[in-house]
CSV table of C-alpha atoms in Angstrom, one decimal:
chain,number,residue,atom,x,y,z
Z,38,MET,CA,0.7,25.8,-1.4
Z,39,ALA,CA,-1.3,25.6,2.0
Z,40,ILE,CA,-2.8,22.5,2.6
Z,41,GLU,CA,-6.3,23.9,2.1
Z,42,ASP,CA,-5.6,25.0,-1.3
Z,43,LYS,CA,-4.7,21.6,-2.4
Z,44,VAL,CA,-7.2,19.3,-4.5
Z,45,PHE,CA,-8.1,16.1,-2.8
Z,46,SER,CA,-10.0,14.2,-5.6
Z,47,GLY,CA,-11.0,11.4,-3.7
Z,48,ASP,CA,-13.4,8.9,-6.0
Z,49,THR,CA,-14.2,12.0,-7.9
Z,50,LEU,CA,-13.0,12.3,-11.4
Z,51,ARG,CA,-11.1,15.6,-10.4
Z,52,SER,CA,-7.3,15.5,-11.2
Z,53,GLY,CA,-5.5,15.9,-7.7
Z,54,TYR,CA,-4.2,14.5,-4.7
Z,55,ARG,CA,-5.6,10.5,-3.7
Z,56,PHE,CA,-5.8,9.4,-0.3
Z,57,GLN,CA,-5.0,5.2,-0.4
Z,58,ARG,CA,-8.0,3.5,0.6
Z,59,HIS,CA,-6.6,-0.1,0.3
Z,60,TRP,CA,-4.7,-0.6,3.1
Z,61,ASP,CA,-7.7,0.1,5.7
Z,62,ASN,CA,-8.4,0.1,9.7
Z,63,SER,CA,-8.3,-3.7,9.6
Z,64,MET,CA,-4.9,-3.7,8.0
Z,65,ALA,CA,-3.8,-1.3,10.2
Z,66,TYR,CA,-4.9,-4.1,13.4
Z,67,ALA,CA,-3.0,-6.7,11.9
Z,68,PHE,CA,0.2,-4.7,11.7
Z,69,ILE,CA,-0.2,-3.3,15.4
Z,70,PHE,CA,-0.8,-7.3,16.4
Z,71,ALA,CA,2.0,-8.5,14.5
Z,72,GLU,CA,4.6,-5.6,15.8
Z,73,LEU,CA,3.5,-6.3,19.7
Z,74,GLY,CA,3.5,-9.9,19.7
Z,75,ALA,CA,6.7,-10.3,18.2
Z,76,GLY,CA,8.2,-7.2,20.5
Z,77,MET,CA,6.7,-8.7,23.0
Z,78,TYR,CA,8.1,-12.3,22.2
Z,79,PHE,CA,11.5,-11.2,21.2
Z,80,VAL,CA,12.1,-9.2,24.6
Z,81,SER,CA,10.9,-11.8,26.6
Z,82,LEU,CA,13.1,-14.5,25.1
Z,83,LEU,CA,16.3,-12.2,25.5
Z,84,MET,CA,14.7,-11.8,29.5
Z,85,ASN,CA,13.6,-15.6,29.6
Z,86,SER,CA,10.2,-14.5,30.7
Z,87,LEU,CA,7.8,-17.4,29.5
Z,88,PRO,CA,4.9,-15.5,30.1
Z,89,GLY,CA,5.7,-12.6,28.0
Z,90,MET,CA,6.9,-15.3,25.4
Z,91,ILE,CA,3.6,-16.9,25.4
Z,92,ALA,CA,1.3,-13.7,25.2
Z,93,GLY,CA,4.0,-12.7,22.3
Z,94,LEU,CA,3.0,-15.7,20.6
Z,95,VAL,CA,-0.9,-15.4,21.1
Z,96,LEU,CA,-0.7,-11.9,19.8
Z,97,VAL,CA,0.8,-13.1,16.7
Z,98,SER,CA,-1.1,-16.3,16.1
Z,99,THR,CA,-4.4,-14.8,16.6
Z,100,GLY,CA,-5.1,-11.1,16.0
Z,101,LYS,CA,-3.0,-10.8,13.1
Z,102,PRO,CA,-4.3,-13.6,10.9
Z,103,TYR,CA,-7.9,-12.9,11.5
Z,104,PHE,CA,-7.3,-9.3,10.7
Z,105,HIS,CA,-5.4,-9.8,7.7
Z,106,LEU,CA,-8.0,-12.3,6.4
Z,107,ALA,CA,-10.4,-10.1,7.3
Z,108,HIS,CA,-9.1,-7.5,5.0
Z,109,MET,CA,-8.5,-10.1,2.1
Z,110,GLY,CA,-10.6,-9.9,-0.8
Z,111,VAL,CA,-9.8,-14.2,-1.3
Z,112,PRO,CA,-9.3,-15.8,2.0
Z,113,SER,CA,-9.6,-19.2,1.2
Z,114,ARG,CA,-6.3,-18.3,-1.3
Z,115,SER,CA,-4.3,-16.6,1.5
Z,116,TRP,CA,-1.6,-20.1,1.7
Z,117,ARG,CA,-0.6,-18.5,-2.5
Z,118,ALA,CA,0.8,-15.8,-0.1
Z,119,MET,CA,3.6,-17.6,0.3
Z,120,LEU,CA,5.0,-18.4,-2.8
Z,121,ARG,CA,6.8,-15.4,-4.0
Z,122,PRO,CA,9.6,-14.7,-1.0
Z,123,ASP,CA,12.3,-14.0,-3.9
Z,124,ARG,CA,10.6,-10.5,-4.4
Z,125,SER,CA,7.2,-9.9,-2.2
Z,126,TRP,CA,7.5,-8.7,1.1
Z,127,ILE,CA,4.5,-9.8,2.0
Z,128,SER,CA,5.4,-13.5,1.1
Z,129,ARG,CA,8.6,-13.5,3.3
Z,130,GLY,CA,6.9,-12.0,6.3
Z,131,LEU,CA,4.0,-14.9,5.6
Z,132,LEU,CA,6.6,-17.3,6.2
Z,133,GLY,CA,8.3,-15.4,9.0
Z,134,LEU,CA,5.4,-15.4,10.8
Z,135,GLY,CA,4.7,-19.3,10.1
Z,136,GLY,CA,8.4,-19.8,10.9
Z,137,MET,CA,7.9,-17.5,14.5
Z,138,ILE,CA,4.5,-19.6,15.3
Z,139,GLY,CA,5.8,-22.9,14.6
Z,140,THR,CA,9.5,-22.4,16.3
Z,141,GLY,CA,8.0,-20.0,19.0
Z,142,PHE,CA,5.4,-22.5,20.4
Z,143,LEU,CA,8.1,-25.8,20.1
Z,144,TYR,CA,10.1,-23.5,22.0
Z,145,VAL,CA,7.6,-22.6,24.5
Z,146,ILE,CA,6.7,-26.2,24.5
Z,147,ALA,CA,10.0,-27.1,25.3
Z,148,LEU,CA,10.8,-24.8,28.1
Z,149,ALA,CA,7.1,-25.5,30.0
Z,150,PHE,CA,7.2,-29.3,29.5
Z,151,GLY,CA,11.0,-30.2,28.9
Z,152,ASP,CA,11.2,-32.5,32.1
Z,153,GLN,CA,8.2,-34.5,31.0
Z,154,LEU,CA,9.4,-34.6,27.4
Z,155,GLY,CA,13.2,-35.4,28.8
Z,156,VAL,CA,14.3,-32.2,26.5
Z,157,GLY,CA,16.4,-30.2,28.7
Z,158,ALA,CA,16.2,-26.3,28.2
Z,159,ASP,CA,20.2,-26.6,27.2
Z,160,ALA,CA,19.9,-29.1,24.8
Z,161,GLY,CA,21.2,-28.4,21.2
Z,162,VAL,CA,17.6,-28.6,19.5
Z,163,VAL,CA,16.2,-26.2,22.0
Z,164,GLY,CA,18.7,-23.5,21.4
Z,165,LEU,CA,18.0,-24.1,17.8
Z,166,LEU,CA,14.9,-23.6,18.5
Z,167,LYS,CA,15.2,-20.2,20.5
Z,168,LEU,CA,17.3,-18.9,17.8
Z,169,ALA,CA,15.3,-19.9,15.0
Z,170,SER,CA,12.3,-18.0,16.7
Z,171,ALA,CA,14.3,-15.0,17.7
Z,172,THR,CA,15.3,-14.5,13.8
Z,173,PHE,CA,12.0,-14.7,12.3
Z,174,ALA,CA,10.3,-13.0,15.5
Z,175,ILE,CA,13.0,-9.9,13.9
Z,176,VAL,CA,11.3,-10.4,10.3
Z,177,VAL,CA,8.1,-10.1,11.8
Z,178,MET,CA,9.3,-7.3,13.3
Z,179,CYS,CA,10.5,-5.4,10.6
Z,180,TYR,CA,8.7,-6.8,7.1
Z,181,GLN,CA,5.6,-5.0,7.6
Z,182,GLY,CA,7.9,-1.8,7.3
Z,183,PHE,CA,9.4,-2.8,4.3
Z,184,ALA,CA,6.5,-4.0,2.7
Z,185,MET,CA,5.1,-0.3,3.2
Z,186,SER,CA,8.8,0.9,2.5
Z,187,HIS,CA,9.4,-0.8,-1.0
Z,188,SER,CA,7.0,1.0,-3.3
Z,189,THR,CA,7.6,4.7,-4.6
Z,190,ALA,CA,4.0,4.7,-4.8
Z,191,ILE,CA,3.1,6.5,-2.1
Z,192,SER,CA,5.9,8.9,-1.0
Z,193,ILE,CA,5.7,9.1,2.6
Z,194,TRP,CA,6.2,5.1,3.0
Z,195,ASN,CA,8.9,5.1,0.4
Z,196,SER,CA,11.3,5.6,3.3
Z,197,ALA,CA,13.8,3.6,5.2
Z,198,ILE,CA,12.6,5.4,8.2
Z,199,ILE,CA,9.2,3.5,7.9
Z,200,PRO,CA,10.9,0.1,8.8
Z,201,MET,CA,13.1,1.4,11.1
Z,202,ALA,CA,9.6,2.7,13.0
Z,203,SER,CA,8.6,-1.0,12.8
Z,204,LEU,CA,11.5,-2.5,14.9
Z,205,LEU,CA,11.6,0.6,17.3
Z,206,TYR,CA,8.0,0.3,18.1
Z,207,SER,CA,8.0,-3.5,18.4
Z,208,LEU,CA,11.3,-3.4,20.8
Z,209,SER,CA,9.9,-0.9,22.5
Z,210,LEU,CA,6.4,-2.7,23.1
Z,211,GLY,CA,8.0,-5.6,24.0
Z,212,VAL,CA,10.4,-3.7,26.8
Z,213,ALA,CA,7.2,-2.1,28.1
Z,214,GLY,CA,5.5,-5.6,28.2
Z,215,ALA,CA,8.7,-7.0,29.8
Z,216,LEU,CA,8.4,-4.3,32.5
Z,217,ILE,CA,4.7,-5.0,33.2
Z,218,LEU,CA,5.4,-8.8,33.6
Z,219,LEU,CA,8.9,-9.3,35.0
Z,220,PRO,CA,9.6,-9.0,39.0
Z,221,ALA,CA,11.8,-6.0,39.7
Z,222,ALA,CA,15.0,-7.7,40.0
Z,223,GLN,CA,14.5,-9.3,37.0
Z,224,ALA,CA,13.8,-5.9,35.1
Z,225,GLY,CA,16.6,-4.4,36.3
Z,226,GLY,CA,18.2,-2.1,33.7
Z,227,LEU,CA,15.2,-2.4,31.0
Z,228,ALA,CA,13.8,1.0,32.3
Z,229,ASP,CA,17.2,2.9,31.1
Z,230,THR,CA,16.8,0.8,27.3
Z,231,GLN,CA,13.1,1.8,27.3
Z,232,LEU,CA,14.3,5.5,27.6
Z,233,LEU,CA,16.9,4.4,25.0
Z,234,LEU,CA,13.9,3.3,22.5
Z,235,LEU,CA,11.6,6.5,23.8
Z,236,LEU,CA,14.9,9.0,22.5
Z,237,GLY,CA,15.1,6.9,18.9
Z,238,LEU,CA,11.2,6.8,18.6
Z,239,ALA,CA,11.4,10.8,19.0
Z,240,ILE,CA,14.1,11.4,16.5
Z,241,MET,CA,12.5,8.6,14.0
Z,242,HIS,CA,9.5,10.9,14.3
Z,243,VAL,CA,11.7,14.4,13.6
Z,244,MET,CA,13.5,12.4,10.4
Z,245,LEU,CA,10.0,11.2,9.2
Z,246,LEU,CA,8.5,14.6,9.2
Z,247,HIS,CA,11.8,16.4,8.1
Z,248,GLY,CA,11.9,14.3,5.1
Z,249,GLY,CA,8.9,14.2,4.7
Z,250,TRP,CA,8.1,18.0,4.6
Z,251,HIS,CA,11.5,18.5,1.9
Z,252,GLY,CA,10.7,15.5,0.2
Z,253,SER,CA,8.2,14.7,-2.8
Z,254,PRO,CA,4.6,16.8,-3.1
Z,255,GLY,CA,2.6,13.8,-2.3
Z,256,ALA,CA,5.4,13.2,0.8
Z,257,ARG,CA,5.2,17.1,2.2
Z,258,THR,CA,1.2,16.8,1.7
Z,259,SER,CA,1.4,13.9,4.1
Z,260,VAL,CA,3.1,15.6,6.3
Z,261,GLU,CA,0.9,18.3,6.3
Z,262,LEU,CA,-2.3,16.0,6.5
Z,263,LEU,CA,-0.4,14.8,9.9
Z,264,LEU,CA,0.4,18.6,11.3
Z,265,GLN,CA,-2.4,20.8,9.9
Z,266,THR,CA,-5.3,19.1,9.7
Z,267,GLU,CA,-8.0,17.3,12.1
Z,268,TYR,CA,-5.1,14.6,12.5
Z,269,ALA,CA,-2.7,16.9,14.4
Z,270,LYS,CA,-4.8,16.2,17.7
Z,271,TRP,CA,-4.3,12.5,17.8
Z,272,PHE,CA,-0.2,13.0,16.6
Z,273,TRP,CA,0.5,15.7,19.1
Z,274,GLY,CA,-1.8,14.3,21.9
Z,275,LEU,CA,-1.2,10.2,21.2
Z,276,VAL,CA,1.5,9.7,19.3
Z,277,VAL,CA,4.0,12.0,20.5
Z,278,ALA,CA,2.5,12.8,24.4
Z,279,ALA,CA,0.8,10.0,25.4
Z,280,GLY,CA,3.2,7.6,23.1
Z,281,ILE,CA,6.4,8.8,23.8
Z,282,VAL,CA,7.0,11.6,26.4
Z,283,LEU,CA,4.6,10.4,29.1
Z,284,PRO,CA,6.2,7.0,29.5
Z,285,GLY,CA,9.9,8.9,29.0
Z,286,LEU,CA,8.9,11.2,32.2
Z,287,ILE,CA,7.5,8.2,34.4
Z,288,LEU,CA,10.4,6.0,33.5
Z,289,TRP,CA,12.9,8.8,34.1
Z,290,MET,CA,11.4,9.4,37.6
Z,291,ALA,CA,10.0,6.7,38.7
Z,292,PRO,CA,11.6,3.4,37.2
Z,293,ASP,CA,11.0,0.9,39.8
Z,294,SER,CA,7.1,1.6,39.9
Z,295,ARG,CA,4.7,-1.5,38.6
Z,296,VAL,CA,1.4,0.5,38.7
Z,297,LEU,CA,3.2,3.3,36.8
Z,298,ALA,CA,4.6,1.0,34.4
Z,299,ILE,CA,1.5,-0.5,33.5
Z,300,ILE,CA,0.4,3.3,33.0
Z,301,SER,CA,3.2,3.5,31.0
Z,302,GLY,CA,3.0,0.7,28.7
Z,303,LEU,CA,-0.7,1.4,28.1
Z,304,ALA,CA,0.1,5.3,26.9
Z,305,MET,CA,2.7,3.8,24.9
Z,306,LEU,CA,0.3,1.0,23.2
Z,307,SER,CA,-2.1,4.0,22.4
Z,308,GLY,CA,0.7,6.7,20.8
Z,309,PHE,CA,1.7,3.1,18.5
Z,310,CYS,CA,-2.1,2.3,17.7
Z,311,SER,CA,-2.2,6.0,16.9
Z,312,TRP,CA,0.8,5.9,14.4
Z,313,ARG,CA,-0.4,2.4,12.6
Z,314,ILE,CA,-3.7,4.1,12.1
Z,315,LEU,CA,-2.6,7.7,11.1
Z,316,ILE,CA,0.4,6.4,8.9
Z,317,PHE,CA,-2.2,4.5,6.5
Z,318,LYS,CA,-4.7,7.7,6.8
Z,319,ILE,CA,-1.8,10.4,5.9
Z,320,GLY,CA,-0.9,8.1,2.7
Z,321,VAL,CA,-1.9,9.8,-0.8
Z,322,TYR,CA,-0.8,9.0,-3.9
Z,323,GLU,CA,0.6,12.4,-6.3
Z,324,PRO,CA,-1.5,13.8,-8.8
Z,325,ILE,CA,-1.3,12.0,-12.1
Z,326,LEU,CA,0.3,14.6,-14.0
Z,327,SER,CA,2.8,16.1,-11.5
Z,328,MET,CA,2.7,19.2,-13.6
Z,329,ASN,CA,-0.2,20.2,-15.9
Z,330,PRO,CA,1.5,20.3,-19.4
Z,331,PHE,CA,-0.6,22.9,-20.6
Z,332,HIS,CA,1.1,25.4,-17.7
Z,333,SER,CA,4.4,24.2,-18.7
Z,334,ALA,CA,3.0,25.2,-22.8
Z,335,ASN,CA,2.6,28.3,-21.5
X,225,MET,CA,8.6,-8.6,-29.8
X,226,ALA,CA,6.4,-5.9,-29.7
X,227,ARG,CA,6.1,-3.5,-26.9
X,228,MET,CA,2.6,-2.4,-26.8
X,229,GLY,CA,1.9,1.2,-25.2
X,230,MET,CA,-0.6,4.1,-25.4
X,231,VAL,CA,-0.6,7.9,-26.1
X,232,PHE,CA,-3.0,10.6,-24.8
X,233,ASP,CA,-3.2,13.4,-26.8
X,234,LEU,CA,-4.4,15.9,-24.3
X,235,LYS,CA,-5.3,18.8,-26.7
X,236,ALA,CA,-7.6,16.2,-28.8
X,237,CYS,CA,-9.6,14.8,-25.8
X,238,ILE,CA,-12.8,16.7,-25.2
X,239,GLY,CA,-13.8,14.4,-22.1
X,240,CYS,CA,-16.9,12.9,-23.6
X,241,ASN,CA,-15.8,9.6,-21.6
X,242,ALA,CA,-16.9,7.7,-24.5
X,243,CYS,CA,-13.5,5.8,-24.4
X,244,VAL,CA,-15.0,5.1,-20.0
X,245,ILE,CA,-18.1,3.5,-21.2
X,246,ALA,CA,-16.5,1.3,-24.1
X,247,CYS,CA,-14.4,0.2,-21.4
X,248,LYS,CA,-17.0,-1.1,-19.3
X,249,GLN,CA,-19.3,-2.7,-21.8
X,250,GLU,CA,-15.9,-4.4,-23.3
X,251,ASN,CA,-14.9,-5.5,-20.4
X,252,SER,CA,-18.4,-6.5,-18.2
X,253,LEU,CA,-17.3,-3.8,-15.5
X,254,PRO,CA,-19.6,-4.2,-12.8
X,255,ASP,CA,-20.9,-1.1,-10.7
X,256,GLY,CA,-18.1,1.1,-9.5
X,257,VAL,CA,-15.9,0.0,-11.2
X,258,PHE,CA,-13.3,1.5,-14.0
X,259,PHE,CA,-10.6,0.5,-15.5
X,260,THR,CA,-10.2,4.0,-17.2
X,261,LYS,CA,-10.9,7.4,-16.2
X,262,THR,CA,-11.0,10.6,-17.5
X,263,LEU,CA,-10.0,12.9,-14.8
X,264,SER,CA,-10.0,17.1,-15.1
X,265,GLU,CA,-8.6,19.5,-14.0
X,266,GLU,CA,-9.2,23.6,-14.1
X,267,TYR,CA,-5.9,25.8,-14.7
X,268,GLY,CA,-5.8,29.8,-15.3
X,269,VAL,CA,-8.0,32.4,-13.5
X,270,PHE,CA,-11.6,34.0,-15.1
X,271,PRO,CA,-11.5,35.3,-18.2
X,272,MET,CA,-8.5,33.0,-18.9
X,273,ALA,CA,-9.6,30.2,-17.2
X,274,ASN,CA,-9.8,26.6,-19.1
X,275,ARG,CA,-10.4,22.7,-18.2
X,276,VAL,CA,-8.3,20.4,-19.4
X,277,PHE,CA,-8.7,16.6,-19.4
X,278,ILE,CA,-6.7,13.9,-18.6
X,279,PRO,CA,-7.6,10.2,-19.5
X,280,THR,CA,-6.1,7.7,-17.2
X,281,ILE,CA,-5.3,3.8,-17.4
X,282,CYS,CA,-2.8,1.2,-16.1
X,283,ASN,CA,0.5,2.6,-17.6
X,284,HIS,CA,1.9,-1.2,-18.4
X,285,CYS,CA,5.1,-0.1,-16.5
X,286,GLU,CA,8.3,-2.0,-17.2
X,287,ASP,CA,9.3,-2.0,-13.9
X,288,ALA,CA,6.2,-2.6,-12.6
X,289,PRO,CA,5.4,-1.9,-9.2
X,290,CYS,CA,2.7,-4.2,-8.8
X,291,GLU,CA,4.0,-7.2,-10.3
X,292,LYS,CA,7.2,-7.0,-7.5
X,293,VAL,CA,5.4,-6.9,-5.0
X,294,CYS,CA,2.6,-9.6,-5.8
X,295,PRO,CA,2.9,-12.2,-3.3
X,296,THR,CA,1.8,-14.7,-5.7
X,297,GLY,CA,2.6,-14.1,-9.0
X,298,ALA,CA,-0.8,-13.5,-10.4
X,299,THR,CA,0.3,-10.0,-11.6
X,300,TYR,CA,2.6,-10.6,-14.8
X,301,THR,CA,4.2,-8.9,-18.1
X,302,ARG,CA,3.4,-10.6,-21.1
X,303,GLU,CA,6.1,-11.2,-24.0
X,304,ASP,CA,4.3,-8.2,-25.8
X,305,GLY,CA,5.0,-5.9,-22.4
X,306,ILE,CA,1.1,-5.9,-21.4
X,307,VAL,CA,1.1,-6.2,-17.7
X,308,MET,CA,-2.0,-8.5,-16.6
X,309,VAL,CA,-3.8,-10.0,-13.8
X,310,ASP,CA,-4.2,-13.8,-13.4
X,311,ASP,CA,-7.7,-13.9,-11.2
X,312,ASP,CA,-7.2,-18.0,-10.2
X,313,LYS,CA,-3.9,-16.3,-8.4
X,314,CYS,CA,-5.1,-13.4,-6.9
X,315,ILE,CA,-5.9,-13.2,-3.3
X,316,GLY,CA,-6.8,-10.1,-3.0
X,317,CYS,CA,-4.3,-8.8,-0.4
X,318,SER,CA,-4.2,-5.3,-2.2
X,319,SER,CA,-0.4,-5.0,-2.1
X,320,CYS,CA,0.0,-4.1,-5.7
X,321,SER,CA,-3.1,-1.0,-5.3
X,322,VAL,CA,-1.0,0.3,-2.2
X,323,ALA,CA,2.4,-0.3,-4.8
X,324,CYS,CA,0.7,1.0,-7.9
X,325,PRO,CA,2.1,5.2,-8.1
X,326,TYR,CA,-0.8,5.7,-10.6
X,327,ASP,CA,-4.0,4.4,-8.7
X,328,GLN,CA,-5.0,2.1,-11.2
X,329,ARG,CA,-6.2,-0.5,-9.4
X,330,THR,CA,-9.5,-1.8,-7.9
X,331,GLN,CA,-11.0,-4.7,-5.6
X,332,MET,CA,-13.7,-6.5,-7.0
X,333,ASP,CA,-15.7,-6.5,-4.0
X,334,ALA,CA,-19.1,-9.0,-3.6
X,335,GLU,CA,-21.1,-6.0,-3.2
X,336,ASN,CA,-19.8,-4.4,-7.2
X,337,PHE,CA,-21.7,-7.9,-8.7
X,338,LEU,CA,-25.3,-7.3,-6.7
X,339,ASN,CA,-26.3,-3.4,-7.8
X,340,GLY,CA,-26.0,-4.3,-11.3
X,341,LEU,CA,-25.2,-1.3,-14.1
X,342,PHE,CA,-28.1,0.5,-13.1
X,343,GLY,CA,-27.7,0.3,-9.6
X,344,LYS,CA,-31.3,-1.0,-9.0
X,345,GLY,CA,-30.2,-4.7,-7.8
X,346,GLU,CA,-31.4,-6.0,-11.2
X,347,ILE,CA,-28.5,-8.1,-13.3
X,348,THR,CA,-29.2,-7.7,-17.0
X,349,PRO,CA,-28.2,-11.0,-19.5
X,350,PHE,CA,-25.2,-9.4,-20.6
X,351,GLU,CA,-24.0,-8.6,-17.0
X,352,GLU,CA,-24.8,-11.7,-15.9
X,353,ASP,CA,-22.5,-13.3,-19.2
X,354,GLY,CA,-20.0,-11.0,-18.3
X,355,TYR,CA,-19.4,-11.0,-14.6
X,356,GLY,CA,-18.5,-15.0,-15.3
X,357,ARG,CA,-14.8,-13.8,-15.8
X,358,TYR,CA,-14.6,-12.6,-12.3
X,359,THR,CA,-13.6,-14.1,-8.8
X,360,PRO,CA,-14.7,-11.3,-6.5
X,361,GLY,CA,-12.5,-9.7,-4.0
X,362,THR,CA,-9.9,-10.1,-6.3
X,363,VAL,CA,-8.3,-6.7,-7.3
X,364,THR,CA,-7.9,-6.2,-11.6
X,365,LYS,CA,-6.9,-3.5,-13.8
X,366,CYS,CA,-6.8,-2.8,-17.5
X,367,ASP,CA,-5.3,-5.1,-19.7
X,368,PHE,CA,-5.3,-3.2,-22.9
X,369,CYS,CA,-7.9,-5.4,-23.7
X,370,SER,CA,-5.8,-8.5,-24.2
X,371,GLN,CA,-9.0,-10.3,-26.1
X,372,ARG,CA,-9.1,-8.1,-28.9
X,373,VAL,CA,-4.7,-7.2,-29.3
X,374,ASP,CA,-4.8,-11.2,-29.5
X,375,VAL,CA,-6.7,-10.8,-32.6
X,376,GLY,CA,-5.2,-7.7,-33.7
X,377,LEU,CA,-7.7,-5.5,-32.9
X,378,ASP,CA,-6.7,-2.1,-31.2
X,379,PRO,CA,-8.5,-1.6,-27.4
X,380,ALA,CA,-12.3,-0.6,-26.9
X,381,CYS,CA,-11.3,2.7,-26.2
X,382,VAL,CA,-8.9,3.7,-28.5
X,383,VAL,CA,-11.6,2.6,-31.3
X,384,THR,CA,-14.5,4.3,-29.3
X,385,CYS,CA,-12.5,7.8,-28.8
X,386,PRO,CA,-14.0,10.7,-31.4
X,387,THR,CA,-11.4,12.4,-31.7
X,388,ASN,CA,-8.6,10.1,-31.9
X,389,ALA,CA,-7.2,11.3,-28.4
X,390,ARG,CA,-6.0,7.7,-27.6
X,391,ILE,CA,-3.4,6.1,-30.4
X,392,PHE,CA,-2.3,2.8,-29.5
X,393,GLY,CA,0.3,0.6,-31.1
X,394,ASP,CA,3.8,-0.9,-31.0
X,395,LEU,CA,6.8,1.5,-28.9
X,396,ASP,CA,9.3,-0.4,-30.3
X,397,ASN,CA,8.2,0.3,-33.7
X,398,GLU,CA,9.6,3.5,-34.8
X,399,HIS,CA,6.8,4.0,-37.7
X,400,SER,CA,4.0,3.5,-35.6
X,401,ALA,CA,1.8,5.8,-34.6
X,402,PRO,CA,2.2,6.5,-30.8
X,403,SER,CA,6.4,6.0,-31.5
X,404,LYS,CA,6.0,8.9,-33.5
X,405,MET,CA,3.7,11.2,-32.0
X,406,ILE,CA,5.9,10.8,-28.7
X,407,ARG,CA,8.8,11.6,-30.5
X,408,GLU,CA,7.5,14.4,-32.5
X,409,ARG,CA,5.6,15.8,-29.8
X,410,HIS,CA,7.8,15.2,-26.9
X,411,GLY,CA,5.2,12.5,-25.4
X,412,ARG,CA,6.1,12.6,-21.3
X,413,PRO,CA,5.3,9.5,-19.0
X,414,PRO,CA,3.0,10.5,-15.9
X,415,LEU,CA,5.1,10.7,-12.8
X,416,PRO,CA,8.4,9.6,-14.4
X,417,GLU,CA,10.0,10.7,-11.0
X,418,LYS,CA,8.7,7.1,-9.7
X,419,ASN,CA,10.8,4.9,-11.9
X,420,THR,CA,8.4,2.9,-13.5
X,421,LYS,CA,9.0,3.1,-17.3
X,422,PRO,CA,5.4,3.7,-18.1
X,423,LYS,CA,4.3,2.7,-21.5
X,424,VAL,CA,1.8,5.4,-21.5
X,425,PHE,CA,2.8,9.0,-23.1
X,426,TYR,CA,0.9,12.2,-22.6
X,427,VAL,CA,1.4,14.9,-25.3
X,428,ASN,CA,-0.2,18.2,-25.7
């Protein structure tokens, strides 16, 4: 059945595919800030780039909570969200987020003002903070993908590729930030790493589209929405061309140019933001009865 | 312990929406919020075209995905299998709404309470009294009219249905009406491939 023949019932009383509209653009922005910030912090931590770490922490501690609270129905009760880490990825993520912000800022303070505070960068407690903040950053990079893939409701999300996408985008944006912020001597080798990450992103997209196309009717419908409707131009133009192909070409042909690194980073960011918004928009629930029982009776 | 469930007889449902109205009245649901809906689907080609009505409701799944993802424990299952939402614990994050394959959860926005049932911004004394049980911003859903079940009554939609298209009872009791109907008419849960083990079944 072609996409134009499918019934999208929206809020009408017809049976058909229903778009998920519970997680809107506000949630997409929260996801973007978390993955961008955690990726920048993690890569900067590995590269010992203090400005990158600060930028990452600021992104995670401002944009992420702001957009999450804006989306939440009862923001005053948001603290309750950390109560069930045994079963909910939202809880685990919130604890990871709090842990990353707490240990991250302490680590940054220890690095920046360690001499005045009498704590050397090689002190055991500083190493512990570094390890803890890196671990929490990995949780923040991945948990949103797990929160999406955990449930079977929206078929295109119910895939192990979704958390992998979160991790890959986080890391690649972190590397893009490091390529912009770090001096050329310190960033040596990052361009090759970024090319590998971009290749990983391309493979991830192919896997997701292939899996969706050959998956359940809901997953296939989501892929059709992405490739055959108005979303296609955003997917091919921003997610693929600007987010993967253009940065790949830039890094392959001119890995040392700072100006081109900035252009490449901005292009990747536009691709990532588009991807986050699109993956929310193409999520559909399947018709309540996957087969009309009257059809089966005939 | 009982395991409460419901059966929808698709051959009996005439799409009159009396159940929808009864539900809204019983639960004082504000404008734009429904715990049950009757969807319609057309099939066949003229002159053999026809339409089937598909009542929908929370399926009170045994392996409820909404309960698993709830970060606060607001969604829980009672001993009789009814999946409930504790309004005092819900933070309105909508993760349960996204996790429900049947799209049966609704966020109660503050605007829902302002329009009034007649959409003119006038709140009747009945609405004023009923809205007190909800907190704006929280996510709600059908609870099989648990306040009625607790005193031995059937849910409002079941009592109201003029064609007995909704049958409610204990699925663990093999002599109950829904158990017999599921057995004799090969009842089928919605979207069984989602592995949620719904306690709502459809028969034709």
